[in-house]
Amino acid sequence: MNKKLFWPLTRSIGILLLSYQAVFAVGLPEEKRLSFTIAAAPWNMTLPAKSFEVVERKVKRDGSGAYFYLTDEQSHLNVSFYIEPVSQCTSSKKCRDMIWKGGNPAWENPQNVVSAELGDISYVEFLEPSVGGLPIKQQNMYAEFVVNGFWVDLHISKVLYKAEDHNLFADLVNSIKFEPKKTKTS
């Protein structure tokens, strides 16, 4: 190879590699997350903020549990969940099985029922072709988390569901984190 071409090419590649290193050293911007907890839980449950809006937040008078309801106008997901101390079920799988066995009077003709796991998280999902006689094609997923003595019963739903929407459900479940609460120091 011609030395006159080799050295400028080597220098250009070196500069290019250094600029890539600078980009990775700076890192990507930190993802904005929404945080939820109850007083007794040792963690905050977080999920990506994206375009979620917290529509409802109810905390039991004694602070032992809470209910949250979120909507996302872009993805058309509805997300609700309870945070409570573990009592009747002690694992993700046991909680999922309890939810499914207990049923819900609002469920109308569940179809395509799948009971499975995403990593360590057990879930049950099904399609309701209609609700109250309206053809809404609502997909439902109940994902169950048991962390440090507390249970999160997460419900995700989407109307006018299509098979390609399934990644929205799985991605949300996989994005949930339980971060230890920061302790106050003097």
GROMACS .gro file of C-alpha atoms in nm:
model
  186
    1MET     CA    1   0.000   0.000   0.000
    2ASN     CA    2   0.117   0.351  -0.078
    3LYS     CA    3   0.247   0.524   0.240
    4LYS     CA    4   0.101   0.857   0.123
    5LEU     CA    5  -0.248   0.703   0.131
    6PHE     CA    6  -0.196   0.477   0.434
    7TRP     CA    7  -0.109   0.742   0.698
    8PRO     CA    8  -0.397   0.983   0.622
    9LEU     CA    9  -0.639   0.688   0.616
   10THR     CA   10  -0.506   0.558   0.950
   11ARG     CA   11  -0.534   0.907   1.100
   12SER     CA   12  -0.894   0.943   0.976
   13ILE     CA   13  -0.991   0.608   1.124
   14GLY     CA   14  -0.829   0.704   1.455
   15ILE     CA   15  -1.020   1.034   1.468
   16LEU     CA   16  -1.342   0.852   1.383
   17LEU     CA   17  -1.286   0.596   1.663
   18LEU     CA   18  -1.211   0.874   1.913
   19SER     CA   19  -1.534   1.052   1.823
   20TYR     CA   20  -1.733   0.730   1.873
   21GLN     CA   21  -1.566   0.686   2.212
   22ALA     CA   22  -1.664   1.040   2.307
   23VAL     CA   23  -2.027   0.971   2.217
   24PHE     CA   24  -2.033   0.654   2.430
   25ALA     CA   25  -1.848   0.822   2.717
   26VAL     CA   26  -2.115   1.092   2.732
   27GLY     CA   27  -2.383   0.825   2.712
   28LEU     CA   28  -2.741   0.841   2.607
   29PRO     CA   29  -2.982   1.075   2.783
   30GLU     CA   30  -3.139   0.916   3.088
   31GLU     CA   31  -3.488   0.782   3.028
   32LYS     CA   32  -3.764   0.965   3.215
   33ARG     CA   33  -3.954   0.728   3.442
   34LEU     CA   34  -4.268   0.747   3.652
   35SER     CA   35  -4.238   0.624   4.009
   36PHE     CA   36  -4.499   0.458   4.233
   37THR     CA   37  -4.488   0.319   4.586
   38ILE     CA   38  -4.663   0.296   4.920
   39ALA     CA   39  -4.512   0.401   5.252
   40ALA     CA   40  -4.433   0.050   5.378
   41ALA     CA   41  -4.275  -0.078   5.054
   42PRO     CA   42  -3.893  -0.068   5.053
   43TRP     CA   43  -3.889   0.022   4.683
   44ASN     CA   44  -4.029   0.250   4.417
   45MET     CA   45  -4.175   0.076   4.116
   46THR     CA   46  -4.078   0.268   3.802
   47LEU     CA   47  -4.177   0.249   3.439
   48PRO     CA   48  -4.088   0.460   3.134
   49ALA     CA   49  -4.284   0.786   3.132
   50LYS     CA   50  -4.322   0.792   2.751
   51SER     CA   51  -4.660   0.963   2.701
   52PHE     CA   52  -4.833   0.807   3.001
   53GLU     CA   53  -5.065   1.025   3.204
   54VAL     CA   54  -5.158   0.931   3.560
   55VAL     CA   55  -5.538   0.950   3.559
   56GLU     CA   56  -5.615   0.807   3.902
   57ARG     CA   57  -5.425   0.750   4.226
   58LYS     CA   58  -5.598   0.606   4.532
   59VAL     CA   59  -5.420   0.521   4.856
   60LYS     CA   60  -5.591   0.325   5.134
   61ARG     CA   61  -5.653   0.535   5.445
   62ASP     CA   62  -5.405   0.329   5.646
   63GLY     CA   63  -5.146   0.354   5.364
   64SER     CA   64  -5.122  -0.025   5.331
   65GLY     CA   65  -5.207  -0.030   4.961
   66ALA     CA   66  -5.266   0.184   4.657
   67TYR     CA   67  -5.428   0.178   4.313
   68PHE     CA   68  -5.297   0.362   4.007
   69TYR     CA   69  -5.448   0.410   3.660
   70LEU     CA   70  -5.253   0.544   3.361
   71THR     CA   71  -5.334   0.600   2.995
   72ASP     CA   72  -5.112   0.656   2.695
   73GLU     CA   73  -5.277   0.844   2.408
   74GLN     CA   74  -4.999   0.750   2.164
   75SER     CA   75  -4.987   0.372   2.216
   76HIS     CA   76  -5.353   0.355   2.332
   77LEU     CA   77  -5.251   0.143   2.630
   78ASN     CA   78  -5.442   0.155   2.956
   79VAL     CA   79  -5.244   0.046   3.260
   80SER     CA   80  -5.372  -0.005   3.612
   81PHE     CA   81  -5.214  -0.170   3.911
   82TYR     CA   82  -5.241  -0.230   4.281
   83ILE     CA   83  -4.951  -0.229   4.525
   84GLU     CA   84  -5.024  -0.426   4.843
   85PRO     CA   85  -4.844  -0.637   5.102
   86VAL     CA   86  -4.820  -1.002   5.001
   87SER     CA   87  -5.091  -1.203   5.172
   88GLN     CA   88  -5.275  -1.465   4.966
   89CYS     CA   89  -5.001  -1.536   4.711
   90THR     CA   90  -4.625  -1.543   4.762
   91SER     CA   91  -4.483  -1.571   4.410
   92SER     CA   92  -4.552  -1.426   4.069
   93LYS     CA   93  -4.688  -1.759   3.944
   94LYS     CA   94  -4.913  -1.812   4.247
   95CYS     CA   95  -5.052  -1.458   4.214
   96ARG     CA   96  -5.117  -1.505   3.842
   97ASP     CA   97  -5.298  -1.834   3.905
   98MET     CA   98  -5.502  -1.677   4.186
   99ILE     CA   99  -5.607  -1.383   3.961
  100TRP     CA  100  -5.712  -1.615   3.679
  101LYS     CA  101  -5.893  -1.864   3.906
  102GLY     CA  102  -6.073  -1.582   4.091
  103GLY     CA  103  -6.196  -1.436   3.764
  104ASN     CA  104  -6.362  -1.102   3.720
  105PRO     CA  105  -6.733  -1.040   3.656
  106ALA     CA  106  -6.635  -0.772   3.400
  107TRP     CA  107  -6.463  -1.028   3.176
  108GLU     CA  108  -6.694  -1.120   2.890
  109ASN     CA  109  -6.610  -1.432   2.692
  110PRO     CA  110  -6.227  -1.432   2.724
  111GLN     CA  111  -6.061  -1.591   2.419
  112ASN     CA  112  -5.708  -1.689   2.319
  113VAL     CA  113  -5.608  -1.731   2.685
  114VAL     CA  114  -5.233  -1.758   2.737
  115SER     CA  115  -5.071  -1.823   3.072
  116ALA     CA  116  -4.693  -1.781   3.054
  117GLU     CA  117  -4.383  -1.601   3.178
  118LEU     CA  118  -4.174  -1.306   3.065
  119GLY     CA  119  -3.847  -1.379   3.242
  120ASP     CA  120  -3.941  -1.416   3.611
  121ILE     CA  121  -4.280  -1.248   3.569
  122SER     CA  122  -4.587  -1.468   3.532
  123TYR     CA  123  -4.882  -1.335   3.337
  124VAL     CA  124  -5.215  -1.432   3.189
  125GLU     CA  125  -5.355  -1.263   2.883
  126PHE     CA  126  -5.668  -1.292   2.676
  127LEU     CA  127  -5.879  -1.116   2.418
  128GLU     CA  128  -6.231  -0.992   2.479
  129PRO     CA  129  -6.386  -0.957   2.131
  130SER     CA  130  -6.671  -0.748   2.269
  131VAL     CA  131  -6.768  -0.576   2.589
  132GLY     CA  132  -7.129  -0.485   2.658
  133GLY     CA  133  -7.215  -0.594   2.304
  134LEU     CA  134  -6.967  -0.349   2.147
  135PRO     CA  135  -6.701  -0.507   1.920
  136ILE     CA  136  -6.392  -0.355   2.083
  137LYS     CA  137  -6.133  -0.636   2.048
  138GLN     CA  138  -5.971  -0.561   2.386
  139GLN     CA  139  -5.652  -0.745   2.474
  140ASN     CA  140  -5.583  -0.782   2.847
  141MET     CA  141  -5.266  -0.884   3.027
  142TYR     CA  142  -5.234  -0.937   3.401
  143ALA     CA  143  -4.866  -0.947   3.503
  144GLU     CA  144  -4.781  -1.025   3.864
  145PHE     CA  145  -4.476  -0.901   4.055
  146VAL     CA  146  -4.382  -1.010   4.409
  147VAL     CA  147  -4.090  -0.809   4.549
  148ASN     CA  148  -3.969  -0.785   4.909
  149GLY     CA  149  -4.301  -0.879   5.069
  150PHE     CA  150  -4.518  -0.667   4.837
  151TRP     CA  151  -4.733  -0.760   4.540
  152VAL     CA  152  -4.798  -0.557   4.225
  153ASP     CA  153  -5.101  -0.673   4.026
  154LEU     CA  154  -5.048  -0.501   3.688
  155HIS     CA  155  -5.326  -0.491   3.426
  156ILE     CA  156  -5.254  -0.371   3.072
  157SER     CA  157  -5.529  -0.339   2.812
  158LYS     CA  158  -5.573  -0.207   2.460
  159VAL     CA  159  -5.885  -0.184   2.246
  160LEU     CA  160  -5.880  -0.251   1.872
  161TYR     CA  161  -5.592  -0.488   1.941
  162LYS     CA  162  -5.382  -0.631   1.659
  163ALA     CA  163  -5.121  -0.907   1.692
  164GLU     CA  164  -4.837  -0.659   1.626
  165ASP     CA  165  -4.943  -0.468   1.941
  166HIS     CA  166  -4.821  -0.753   2.162
  167ASN     CA  167  -4.472  -0.604   2.186
  168LEU     CA  168  -4.621  -0.299   2.360
  169PHE     CA  169  -4.740  -0.528   2.641
  170ALA     CA  170  -4.419  -0.730   2.670
  171ASP     CA  171  -4.197  -0.420   2.647
  172LEU     CA  172  -4.388  -0.249   2.927
  173VAL     CA  173  -4.367  -0.553   3.157
  174ASN     CA  174  -3.995  -0.592   3.084
  175SER     CA  175  -3.929  -0.221   3.148
  176ILE     CA  176  -4.062  -0.221   3.504
  177LYS     CA  177  -3.797  -0.174   3.772
  178PHE     CA  178  -3.804  -0.190   4.149
  179GLU     CA  179  -3.556   0.061   4.285
  180PRO     CA  180  -3.466   0.076   4.655
  181LYS     CA  181  -3.597   0.385   4.828
  182LYS     CA  182  -3.330   0.636   4.911
  183THR     CA  183  -3.276   0.674   5.283
  184LYS     CA  184  -3.244   1.020   5.430
  185THR     CA  185  -2.901   1.100   5.569
  186SER     CA  186  -2.816   1.388   5.798
   0.00000   0.00000   0.00000
